[in-house]
């Protein structure tokens, strides 16, 4: 019989993991909770870290060699996602540029657009935001109303976007707007690459429990955008965006941070760990199994994707598992932190991490595709005759 | 990375599924309940396919084949300890993992030589007591009289203990596959309020949630098998993790299956009721959900669930 199962990621992925961990240990200060705090030094950490990754060819290693990447395997890409998320994403907002803005431009961009946008993304010098959601268009994205009308060699865009992460710091926006009314709502949409410095753009931060810079409103008032900044064909925006979502099939590796936080708790507590209630330690063990489960479901999606066999149901099952995991882990961790004698600087840093994780996890079942939509997608795959 | 069983193991599992269907399929468990001797039909059908010649301890590929067999047997709720027989040591016909304080297993009245192993790796002979209640209520579970247990030691027997934990989980996985498949068929066929139940979002969400649980067991079962096949030192923890997740998943899947089948799900003419009843020994023996979690917690200690993906310690703890 031929051998089957193999859960090793391979030597290249293991070496990469070690390299990334060493870089994080060297470049990212203890207690770092991500780039999007009120302290500008945190954003500077991310900018510097992206530069370091770029110098070593690690920022865009998933990209094809012709665009300066390393043609990394899906498993190396998974390692990057895991290690970066586990360390509070020290690439800051750049992960978006690297993960899907760049690849989408490679696929649909003109030679000029590629020359203009890919090098700065590869050097880690530019921040993008994503202009999709609107007040009346969340999960139902095709109902968006932001409109673009042609005006000579330009387009004039008016409307409102919302929940736009990083809009206060982004130089460019990957914006979806309606360019015509067609029979199907998915038709007549177009992607624009919009400089955030264009007149008529106003960004208003929305204060939220997620922390600063995560949520913003973006108002577009007759913003003039050069026709050369249309990505792909006019009216073909829905197809482009579907590809973007395909790049994001497994999304962020939430399980990696969950696992690290869960494993850190007993390591910090030492002997005092055994004094926690047995039931709480039992919940901790159970949730670690669920971390493993989410990780393996992600690997399953990646394996199927690399063979061209993945279905929306496979990735939906993973997303349901991983987003619930984020919240379940937050509950267990907050209980551990409340019950455990976590003293000293390390203890304080851990408390801060857990508090940050709890707040941020509340959005996990909403952001990047609400869990309810994922459940519908999975049900459609399981009950096709009913849909 | 390969998250699938070998094509040969998968195909062997399908062959077993077809052969058991030809031998009676859903009726196997029903007939065995009425006449326990009918269980030999299962043993004979599997013997014809060469199942008892598999050597899951000696060969990773045959371990995968054994897992595929156990899963197929779960699909039909076969009333025969197939996974337990496949886990046998050289000096017995089958192996069951037991709680030493109250050794029991679903092996009543088969006339086989059994061995029992504890979680800490001590093994000895086990003699099933004569059944005192009908299988209708016991699902063939009976007490075991244990002979002297050796002191094999957890280290030496880790692979064996992990095998005895993991293979029955593959049987349970087959039961979850089937319970969910039957539920999907039912909600598509059953019409209420002028449309199939499956058109109701409340029903769709329950089916989706059950599938997340089933799919989670599937990946953990594959991982535990690989951990055993490659002799990983944490194979017992991986198998306990699988068992813990599988029991929790079974609670969700069977609850959804019963709920969505409505009253028909309790009837003997509906296979879900047989799957549900005969899943219980697998979910409660040797340890139920709470006791399994307790043992898992103990096995993890303070180090967490090790694996090839790097432990938190390497990250330097708090960031």
PDB file of C-alpha atoms in Angstrom, chain A residues 201-383:
ATOM      1  CA  UNK A 201     -11.955  62.059   0.692  1.00  0.00           C
ATOM      2  CA  UNK A 202     -12.693  62.444   4.365  1.00  0.00           C
ATOM      3  CA  UNK A 203     -11.864  59.785   6.953  1.00  0.00           C
ATOM      4  CA  UNK A 204     -13.620  59.736  10.308  1.00  0.00           C
ATOM      5  CA  UNK A 205     -12.385  57.278  12.932  1.00  0.00           C
ATOM      6  CA  UNK A 206     -15.063  55.310  14.786  1.00  0.00           C
ATOM      7  CA  UNK A 207     -14.218  54.769  18.429  1.00  0.00           C
ATOM      8  CA  UNK A 208     -14.741  51.124  19.279  1.00  0.00           C
ATOM      9  CA  UNK A 209     -13.843  48.384  21.726  1.00  0.00           C
ATOM     10  CA  UNK A 210     -11.500  46.946  19.096  1.00  0.00           C
ATOM     11  CA  UNK A 211      -9.034  49.794  19.568  1.00  0.00           C
ATOM     12  CA  UNK A 212      -8.096  52.836  17.480  1.00  0.00           C
ATOM     13  CA  UNK A 213      -7.626  52.664  13.693  1.00  0.00           C
ATOM     14  CA  UNK A 214      -9.600  49.465  13.324  1.00  0.00           C
ATOM     15  CA  UNK A 215     -12.848  51.071  12.253  1.00  0.00           C
ATOM     16  CA  UNK A 216     -13.354  54.195  10.168  1.00  0.00           C
ATOM     17  CA  UNK A 217     -15.894  55.835   7.938  1.00  0.00           C
ATOM     18  CA  UNK A 218     -14.682  57.056   4.563  1.00  0.00           C
ATOM     19  CA  UNK A 219     -16.721  59.739   2.814  1.00  0.00           C
ATOM     20  CA  UNK A 220     -16.161  60.284  -0.893  1.00  0.00           C
ATOM     21  CA  UNK A 221     -17.489  63.560  -2.255  1.00  0.00           C
ATOM     22  CA  UNK A 222     -17.013  63.859  -6.019  1.00  0.00           C
ATOM     23  CA  UNK A 223     -13.537  62.357  -5.790  1.00  0.00           C
ATOM     24  CA  UNK A 224     -11.754  62.495  -9.141  1.00  0.00           C
ATOM     25  CA  UNK A 225      -9.900  59.316 -10.050  1.00  0.00           C
ATOM     26  CA  UNK A 226      -7.883  58.872 -13.192  1.00  0.00           C
ATOM     27  CA  UNK A 227      -9.303  56.294 -15.631  1.00  0.00           C
ATOM     28  CA  UNK A 228      -5.875  54.630 -15.530  1.00  0.00           C
ATOM     29  CA  UNK A 229      -6.675  53.648 -11.925  1.00  0.00           C
ATOM     30  CA  UNK A 230      -9.472  51.259 -12.855  1.00  0.00           C
ATOM     31  CA  UNK A 231      -8.332  47.735 -11.998  1.00  0.00           C
ATOM     32  CA  UNK A 232      -9.513  45.145 -14.516  1.00  0.00           C
ATOM     33  CA  UNK A 233     -12.380  45.909 -16.850  1.00  0.00           C
ATOM     34  CA  UNK A 234     -15.083  48.447 -16.081  1.00  0.00           C
ATOM     35  CA  UNK A 235     -18.089  46.484 -14.800  1.00  0.00           C
ATOM     36  CA  UNK A 236     -16.004  43.439 -13.890  1.00  0.00           C
ATOM     37  CA  UNK A 237     -15.444  44.400 -10.247  1.00  0.00           C
ATOM     38  CA  UNK A 238     -17.521  41.592  -8.733  1.00  0.00           C
ATOM     39  CA  UNK A 239     -15.326  38.939 -10.364  1.00  0.00           C
ATOM     40  CA  UNK A 240     -12.169  40.720  -9.170  1.00  0.00           C
ATOM     41  CA  UNK A 241     -13.510  40.915  -5.622  1.00  0.00           C
ATOM     42  CA  UNK A 242     -14.486  37.243  -5.624  1.00  0.00           C
ATOM     43  CA  UNK A 243     -10.863  36.451  -6.443  1.00  0.00           C
ATOM     44  CA  UNK A 244      -9.770  38.658  -3.563  1.00  0.00           C
ATOM     45  CA  UNK A 245     -12.014  36.656  -1.262  1.00  0.00           C
ATOM     46  CA  UNK A 246     -10.514  33.438  -2.643  1.00  0.00           C
ATOM     47  CA  UNK A 247      -7.039  34.684  -1.653  1.00  0.00           C
ATOM     48  CA  UNK A 248      -8.472  35.085   1.814  1.00  0.00           C
ATOM     49  CA  UNK A 249     -10.007  31.609   1.966  1.00  0.00           C
ATOM     50  CA  UNK A 250      -8.257  30.668   5.149  1.00  0.00           C
ATOM     51  CA  UNK A 251      -7.826  34.254   6.339  1.00  0.00           C
ATOM     52  CA  UNK A 252      -5.802  35.074   9.398  1.00  0.00           C
ATOM     53  CA  UNK A 253      -4.405  32.201  11.455  1.00  0.00           C
ATOM     54  CA  UNK A 254      -6.351  32.983  14.613  1.00  0.00           C
ATOM     55  CA  UNK A 255      -5.589  29.561  16.055  1.00  0.00           C
ATOM     56  CA  UNK A 256      -1.870  30.389  16.223  1.00  0.00           C
ATOM     57  CA  UNK A 257      -2.278  33.290  18.648  1.00  0.00           C
ATOM     58  CA  UNK A 258      -4.898  31.364  20.614  1.00  0.00           C
ATOM     59  CA  UNK A 259      -2.521  28.438  21.007  1.00  0.00           C
ATOM     60  CA  UNK A 260       0.389  30.639  22.047  1.00  0.00           C
ATOM     61  CA  UNK A 261      -1.642  32.486  24.674  1.00  0.00           C
ATOM     62  CA  UNK A 262      -3.053  29.246  26.060  1.00  0.00           C
ATOM     63  CA  UNK A 263       0.385  27.662  26.272  1.00  0.00           C
ATOM     64  CA  UNK A 264       1.894  30.760  27.830  1.00  0.00           C
ATOM     65  CA  UNK A 265      -0.458  30.745  30.826  1.00  0.00           C
ATOM     66  CA  UNK A 266       0.875  27.594  32.568  1.00  0.00           C
ATOM     67  CA  UNK A 267       4.438  28.430  31.536  1.00  0.00           C
ATOM     68  CA  UNK A 268       4.158  31.758  33.372  1.00  0.00           C
ATOM     69  CA  UNK A 269       2.370  30.344  36.381  1.00  0.00           C
ATOM     70  CA  UNK A 270       4.650  27.397  37.014  1.00  0.00           C
ATOM     71  CA  UNK A 271       3.615  25.470  40.106  1.00  0.00           C
ATOM     72  CA  UNK A 272       0.704  27.845  40.729  1.00  0.00           C
ATOM     73  CA  UNK A 273      -0.952  26.406  37.609  1.00  0.00           C
ATOM     74  CA  UNK A 274      -1.802  23.228  39.511  1.00  0.00           C
ATOM     75  CA  UNK A 275      -3.643  25.309  42.100  1.00  0.00           C
ATOM     76  CA  UNK A 276      -6.192  26.567  39.591  1.00  0.00           C
ATOM     77  CA  UNK A 277      -9.560  24.824  39.709  1.00  0.00           C
ATOM     78  CA  UNK A 278      -9.458  21.452  37.963  1.00  0.00           C
ATOM     79  CA  UNK A 279     -12.492  22.390  35.908  1.00  0.00           C
ATOM     80  CA  UNK A 280     -10.752  25.486  34.561  1.00  0.00           C
ATOM     81  CA  UNK A 281      -7.671  23.491  33.605  1.00  0.00           C
ATOM     82  CA  UNK A 282     -10.032  21.010  31.940  1.00  0.00           C
ATOM     83  CA  UNK A 283     -11.544  23.808  29.867  1.00  0.00           C
ATOM     84  CA  UNK A 284      -8.030  24.912  28.988  1.00  0.00           C
ATOM     85  CA  UNK A 285      -7.176  21.406  27.741  1.00  0.00           C
ATOM     86  CA  UNK A 286     -10.409  21.158  25.772  1.00  0.00           C
ATOM     87  CA  UNK A 287      -9.861  24.489  24.064  1.00  0.00           C
ATOM     88  CA  UNK A 288      -6.311  23.505  23.144  1.00  0.00           C
ATOM     89  CA  UNK A 289      -7.820  20.533  21.316  1.00  0.00           C
ATOM     90  CA  UNK A 290     -10.099  22.956  19.510  1.00  0.00           C
ATOM     91  CA  UNK A 291      -7.049  25.028  18.528  1.00  0.00           C
ATOM     92  CA  UNK A 292      -5.548  21.874  17.028  1.00  0.00           C
ATOM     93  CA  UNK A 293      -8.839  21.147  15.312  1.00  0.00           C
ATOM     94  CA  UNK A 294      -8.967  24.617  13.720  1.00  0.00           C
ATOM     95  CA  UNK A 295      -5.331  24.368  12.639  1.00  0.00           C
ATOM     96  CA  UNK A 296      -5.927  21.002  10.986  1.00  0.00           C
ATOM     97  CA  UNK A 297      -9.110  22.216   9.301  1.00  0.00           C
ATOM     98  CA  UNK A 298      -7.054  25.099   7.871  1.00  0.00           C
ATOM     99  CA  UNK A 299      -4.441  22.651   6.609  1.00  0.00           C
ATOM    100  CA  UNK A 300      -7.192  20.559   5.078  1.00  0.00           C
ATOM    101  CA  UNK A 301      -8.472  23.608   3.157  1.00  0.00           C
ATOM    102  CA  UNK A 302      -4.946  24.456   2.006  1.00  0.00           C
ATOM    103  CA  UNK A 303      -4.293  20.884   0.878  1.00  0.00           C
ATOM    104  CA  UNK A 304      -7.566  20.779  -1.040  1.00  0.00           C
ATOM    105  CA  UNK A 305      -6.944  24.246  -2.476  1.00  0.00           C
ATOM    106  CA  UNK A 306      -3.518  23.263  -3.758  1.00  0.00           C
ATOM    107  CA  UNK A 307      -5.144  20.321  -5.562  1.00  0.00           C
ATOM    108  CA  UNK A 308      -7.935  22.530  -6.904  1.00  0.00           C
ATOM    109  CA  UNK A 309     -10.522  20.527  -4.935  1.00  0.00           C
ATOM    110  CA  UNK A 310     -11.576  23.015  -2.265  1.00  0.00           C
ATOM    111  CA  UNK A 311     -15.260  23.928  -2.014  1.00  0.00           C
ATOM    112  CA  UNK A 312     -16.896  26.916  -0.292  1.00  0.00           C
ATOM    113  CA  UNK A 313     -18.214  24.422   2.273  1.00  0.00           C
ATOM    114  CA  UNK A 314     -14.701  23.322   3.297  1.00  0.00           C
ATOM    115  CA  UNK A 315     -13.490  26.829   3.969  1.00  0.00           C
ATOM    116  CA  UNK A 316     -16.774  27.787   5.655  1.00  0.00           C
ATOM    117  CA  UNK A 317     -16.434  24.884   8.111  1.00  0.00           C
ATOM    118  CA  UNK A 318     -12.937  26.062   8.986  1.00  0.00           C
ATOM    119  CA  UNK A 319     -14.011  29.675   9.380  1.00  0.00           C
ATOM    120  CA  UNK A 320     -16.900  28.747  11.660  1.00  0.00           C
ATOM    121  CA  UNK A 321     -14.550  26.665  13.815  1.00  0.00           C
ATOM    122  CA  UNK A 322     -11.774  29.242  14.002  1.00  0.00           C
ATOM    123  CA  UNK A 323     -13.881  32.321  14.691  1.00  0.00           C
ATOM    124  CA  UNK A 324     -15.792  30.605  17.496  1.00  0.00           C
ATOM    125  CA  UNK A 325     -12.476  29.347  18.794  1.00  0.00           C
ATOM    126  CA  UNK A 326     -11.175  32.905  19.111  1.00  0.00           C
ATOM    127  CA  UNK A 327     -14.074  33.822  21.382  1.00  0.00           C
ATOM    128  CA  UNK A 328     -14.038  30.588  23.383  1.00  0.00           C
ATOM    129  CA  UNK A 329     -10.312  30.988  24.020  1.00  0.00           C
ATOM    130  CA  UNK A 330     -10.909  34.565  25.150  1.00  0.00           C
ATOM    131  CA  UNK A 331     -13.416  33.366  27.739  1.00  0.00           C
ATOM    132  CA  UNK A 332     -11.064  30.705  29.124  1.00  0.00           C
ATOM    133  CA  UNK A 333      -8.104  33.097  29.198  1.00  0.00           C
ATOM    134  CA  UNK A 334      -9.970  35.877  30.957  1.00  0.00           C
ATOM    135  CA  UNK A 335     -11.037  33.382  33.604  1.00  0.00           C
ATOM    136  CA  UNK A 336      -7.474  32.139  34.034  1.00  0.00           C
ATOM    137  CA  UNK A 337      -6.144  35.686  34.325  1.00  0.00           C
ATOM    138  CA  UNK A 338      -8.791  36.551  36.905  1.00  0.00           C
ATOM    139  CA  UNK A 339      -7.985  33.483  39.000  1.00  0.00           C
ATOM    140  CA  UNK A 340      -4.214  33.274  38.662  1.00  0.00           C
ATOM    141  CA  UNK A 341      -1.468  35.074  40.576  1.00  0.00           C
ATOM    142  CA  UNK A 342       0.194  36.686  37.560  1.00  0.00           C
ATOM    143  CA  UNK A 343       2.646  39.103  39.082  1.00  0.00           C
ATOM    144  CA  UNK A 344       5.599  41.059  37.773  1.00  0.00           C
ATOM    145  CA  UNK A 345       6.190  42.614  34.380  1.00  0.00           C
ATOM    146  CA  UNK A 346       5.590  39.395  32.448  1.00  0.00           C
ATOM    147  CA  UNK A 347       2.348  38.789  34.301  1.00  0.00           C
ATOM    148  CA  UNK A 348       1.169  42.313  33.527  1.00  0.00           C
ATOM    149  CA  UNK A 349       2.085  41.944  29.875  1.00  0.00           C
ATOM    150  CA  UNK A 350       0.149  38.695  29.694  1.00  0.00           C
ATOM    151  CA  UNK A 351      -2.898  40.291  31.283  1.00  0.00           C
ATOM    152  CA  UNK A 352      -2.715  43.069  28.705  1.00  0.00           C
ATOM    153  CA  UNK A 353      -2.460  40.523  25.900  1.00  0.00           C
ATOM    154  CA  UNK A 354      -5.463  38.606  27.182  1.00  0.00           C
ATOM    155  CA  UNK A 355      -7.488  41.773  27.596  1.00  0.00           C
ATOM    156  CA  UNK A 356      -6.585  42.796  24.048  1.00  0.00           C
ATOM    157  CA  UNK A 357      -7.452  39.324  22.756  1.00  0.00           C
ATOM    158  CA  UNK A 358     -10.831  39.317  24.472  1.00  0.00           C
ATOM    159  CA  UNK A 359     -11.824  42.685  22.998  1.00  0.00           C
ATOM    160  CA  UNK A 360     -10.600  41.875  19.522  1.00  0.00           C
ATOM    161  CA  UNK A 361     -12.115  38.388  19.498  1.00  0.00           C
ATOM    162  CA  UNK A 362     -15.599  39.819  19.887  1.00  0.00           C
ATOM    163  CA  UNK A 363     -15.357  40.848  16.227  1.00  0.00           C
ATOM    164  CA  UNK A 364     -14.028  37.531  14.951  1.00  0.00           C
ATOM    165  CA  UNK A 365     -17.449  36.130  14.072  1.00  0.00           C
ATOM    166  CA  UNK A 366     -18.397  39.353  12.298  1.00  0.00           C
ATOM    167  CA  UNK A 367     -15.361  40.594  10.374  1.00  0.00           C
ATOM    168  CA  UNK A 368     -14.237  39.211   6.985  1.00  0.00           C
ATOM    169  CA  UNK A 369     -17.529  37.410   6.387  1.00  0.00           C
ATOM    170  CA  UNK A 370     -20.025  36.995   9.227  1.00  0.00           C
ATOM    171  CA  UNK A 371     -20.274  33.515  10.706  1.00  0.00           C
ATOM    172  CA  UNK A 372     -23.959  33.397   9.782  1.00  0.00           C
ATOM    173  CA  UNK A 373     -23.040  33.729   6.119  1.00  0.00           C
ATOM    174  CA  UNK A 374     -20.463  30.966   6.573  1.00  0.00           C
ATOM    175  CA  UNK A 375     -23.147  28.741   8.088  1.00  0.00           C
ATOM    176  CA  UNK A 376     -25.387  29.436   5.088  1.00  0.00           C
ATOM    177  CA  UNK A 377     -22.518  28.612   2.712  1.00  0.00           C
ATOM    178  CA  UNK A 378     -21.813  25.368   4.536  1.00  0.00           C
ATOM    179  CA  UNK A 379     -25.512  24.444   4.613  1.00  0.00           C
ATOM    180  CA  UNK A 380     -25.737  25.097   0.864  1.00  0.00           C
ATOM    181  CA  UNK A 381     -22.880  22.683   0.310  1.00  0.00           C
ATOM    182  CA  UNK A 382     -24.513  20.062   2.532  1.00  0.00           C
ATOM    183  CA  UNK A 383     -28.101  20.573   1.370  1.00  0.00           C
TER     184      UNK A 383
END
